[in-house]
Amino acid sequence: MGRSGYRRGLFHAGVATPTSDLSAYASYQRITAEFGVVEIGHIWFGVPLQRTIAATEAIYLLAAHAFDDLGYRRLEWKCNAWNAASRRAAERFGFHRRGRLPSTTRL
């Protein structure tokens, strides 16, 4: 299936705990292959994984796969402006705030 076949989202789940409980998930979404843009979103890290090297590595691997393997030129992360923890995480991972979405845009 080509890149444009993932328009509804491509989810990844991670298990990094000895109990084998789900500890993280994230997805590629809003995939626009014709413009070389993909968004990562619907990101959740369990408490044991938050603010760890493993969490940073997970975001790095998502970005590397998008750029190196899938050939995208732009990776976006959108989050609710009221979600301070998500905004801090995006900044910690190297994302930069680029402005606001129109109020009619749903996240």
PDB file of N, CA, C and O in Angstrom, residues 77-97:
ATOM      1  N   TRP A  77       3.143  18.298  14.435  1.00  0.00           N
ATOM      2  CA  TRP A  77       2.541  17.840  15.684  1.00  0.00           C
ATOM      3  C   TRP A  77       1.551  18.924  16.074  1.00  0.00           C
ATOM      4  O   TRP A  77       1.932  20.055  16.318  1.00  0.00           O
ATOM      5  N   LYS A  78       0.289  18.576  16.138  1.00  0.00           N
ATOM      6  CA  LYS A  78      -0.718  19.535  16.574  1.00  0.00           C
ATOM      7  C   LYS A  78      -1.232  19.095  17.937  1.00  0.00           C
ATOM      8  O   LYS A  78      -1.421  17.917  18.188  1.00  0.00           O
ATOM      9  N   CYS A  79      -1.446  20.070  18.804  1.00  0.00           N
ATOM     10  CA  CYS A  79      -2.016  19.750  20.102  1.00  0.00           C
ATOM     11  C   CYS A  79      -2.919  20.890  20.539  1.00  0.00           C
ATOM     12  O   CYS A  79      -2.804  22.019  20.051  1.00  0.00           O
ATOM     13  N   ASN A  80      -3.795  20.585  21.436  1.00  0.00           N
ATOM     14  CA  ASN A  80      -4.695  21.580  21.986  1.00  0.00           C
ATOM     15  C   ASN A  80      -3.871  22.613  22.757  1.00  0.00           C
ATOM     16  O   ASN A  80      -3.014  22.262  23.559  1.00  0.00           O
ATOM     17  N   ALA A  81      -4.146  23.887  22.510  1.00  0.00           N
ATOM     18  CA  ALA A  81      -3.386  24.956  23.163  1.00  0.00           C
ATOM     19  C   ALA A  81      -3.512  24.913  24.682  1.00  0.00           C
ATOM     20  O   ALA A  81      -2.634  25.401  25.391  1.00  0.00           O
ATOM     21  N   TRP A  82      -4.584  24.333  25.189  1.00  0.00           N
ATOM     22  CA  TRP A  82      -4.784  24.246  26.636  1.00  0.00           C
ATOM     23  C   TRP A  82      -4.052  23.057  27.256  1.00  0.00           C
ATOM     24  O   TRP A  82      -4.000  22.920  28.468  1.00  0.00           O
ATOM     25  N   ASN A  83      -3.490  22.187  26.433  1.00  0.00           N
ATOM     26  CA  ASN A  83      -2.788  21.006  26.933  1.00  0.00           C
ATOM     27  C   ASN A  83      -1.308  21.360  27.124  1.00  0.00           C
ATOM     28  O   ASN A  83      -0.469  21.109  26.266  1.00  0.00           O
ATOM     29  N   ALA A  84      -0.995  21.948  28.264  1.00  0.00           N
ATOM     30  CA  ALA A  84       0.363  22.430  28.535  1.00  0.00           C
ATOM     31  C   ALA A  84       1.380  21.292  28.515  1.00  0.00           C
ATOM     32  O   ALA A  84       2.502  21.471  28.025  1.00  0.00           O
ATOM     33  N   ALA A  85       1.024  20.129  29.027  1.00  0.00           N
ATOM     34  CA  ALA A  85       1.962  18.999  29.052  1.00  0.00           C
ATOM     35  C   ALA A  85       2.334  18.572  27.633  1.00  0.00           C
ATOM     36  O   ALA A  85       3.503  18.299  27.343  1.00  0.00           O
ATOM     37  N   SER A  86       1.361  18.532  26.746  1.00  0.00           N
ATOM     38  CA  SER A  86       1.637  18.153  25.367  1.00  0.00           C
ATOM     39  C   SER A  86       2.485  19.211  24.668  1.00  0.00           C
ATOM     40  O   SER A  86       3.400  18.887  23.905  1.00  0.00           O
ATOM     41  N   ARG A  87       2.199  20.476  24.932  1.00  0.00           N
ATOM     42  CA  ARG A  87       3.004  21.548  24.339  1.00  0.00           C
ATOM     43  C   ARG A  87       4.452  21.461  24.819  1.00  0.00           C
ATOM     44  O   ARG A  87       5.388  21.618  24.032  1.00  0.00           O
ATOM     45  N   ARG A  88       4.638  21.217  26.114  1.00  0.00           N
ATOM     46  CA  ARG A  88       5.999  21.086  26.659  1.00  0.00           C
ATOM     47  C   ARG A  88       6.725  19.891  26.034  1.00  0.00           C
ATOM     48  O   ARG A  88       7.915  19.968  25.708  1.00  0.00           O
ATOM     49  N   ALA A  89       6.005  18.786  25.873  1.00  0.00           N
ATOM     50  CA  ALA A  89       6.617  17.601  25.265  1.00  0.00           C
ATOM     51  C   ALA A  89       7.041  17.896  23.831  1.00  0.00           C
ATOM     52  O   ALA A  89       8.151  17.536  23.420  1.00  0.00           O
ATOM     53  N   ALA A  90       6.183  18.545  23.064  1.00  0.00           N
ATOM     54  CA  ALA A  90       6.526  18.877  21.677  1.00  0.00           C
ATOM     55  C   ALA A  90       7.784  19.748  21.631  1.00  0.00           C
ATOM     56  O   ALA A  90       8.675  19.521  20.802  1.00  0.00           O
ATOM     57  N   GLU A  91       7.863  20.722  22.511  1.00  0.00           N
ATOM     58  CA  GLU A  91       9.051  21.583  22.563  1.00  0.00           C
ATOM     59  C   GLU A  91      10.295  20.787  22.953  1.00  0.00           C
ATOM     60  O   GLU A  91      11.376  20.977  22.397  1.00  0.00           O
ATOM     61  N   ARG A  92      10.131  19.876  23.915  1.00  0.00           N
ATOM     62  CA  ARG A  92      11.252  19.042  24.357  1.00  0.00           C
ATOM     63  C   ARG A  92      11.771  18.171  23.210  1.00  0.00           C
ATOM     64  O   ARG A  92      12.965  17.906  23.111  1.00  0.00           O
ATOM     65  N   PHE A  93      10.865  17.740  22.321  1.00  0.00           N
ATOM     66  CA  PHE A  93      11.257  16.895  21.190  1.00  0.00           C
ATOM     67  C   PHE A  93      11.742  17.710  19.990  1.00  0.00           C
ATOM     68  O   PHE A  93      12.064  17.157  18.956  1.00  0.00           O
ATOM     69  N   GLY A  94      11.771  19.041  20.120  1.00  0.00           N
ATOM     70  CA  GLY A  94      12.330  19.873  19.063  1.00  0.00           C
ATOM     71  C   GLY A  94      11.327  20.516  18.122  1.00  0.00           C
ATOM     72  O   GLY A  94      11.721  21.156  17.151  1.00  0.00           O
ATOM     73  N   PHE A  95      10.038  20.364  18.380  1.00  0.00           N
ATOM     74  CA  PHE A  95       9.035  21.009  17.541  1.00  0.00           C
ATOM     75  C   PHE A  95       8.920  22.478  17.926  1.00  0.00           C
ATOM     76  O   PHE A  95       9.172  22.864  19.063  1.00  0.00           O
ATOM     77  N   HIS A  96       8.555  23.318  16.972  1.00  0.00           N
ATOM     78  CA  HIS A  96       8.415  24.753  17.183  1.00  0.00           C
ATOM     79  C   HIS A  96       6.991  25.188  16.892  1.00  0.00           C
ATOM     80  O   HIS A  96       6.385  24.721  15.928  1.00  0.00           O
ATOM     81  N   ARG A  97       6.499  26.085  17.693  1.00  0.00           N
ATOM     82  CA  ARG A  97       5.145  26.603  17.479  1.00  0.00           C
ATOM     83  C   ARG A  97       5.135  27.464  16.228  1.00  0.00           C
ATOM     84  O   ARG A  97       5.966  28.352  16.064  1.00  0.00           O
TER      85      ARG A  97
END
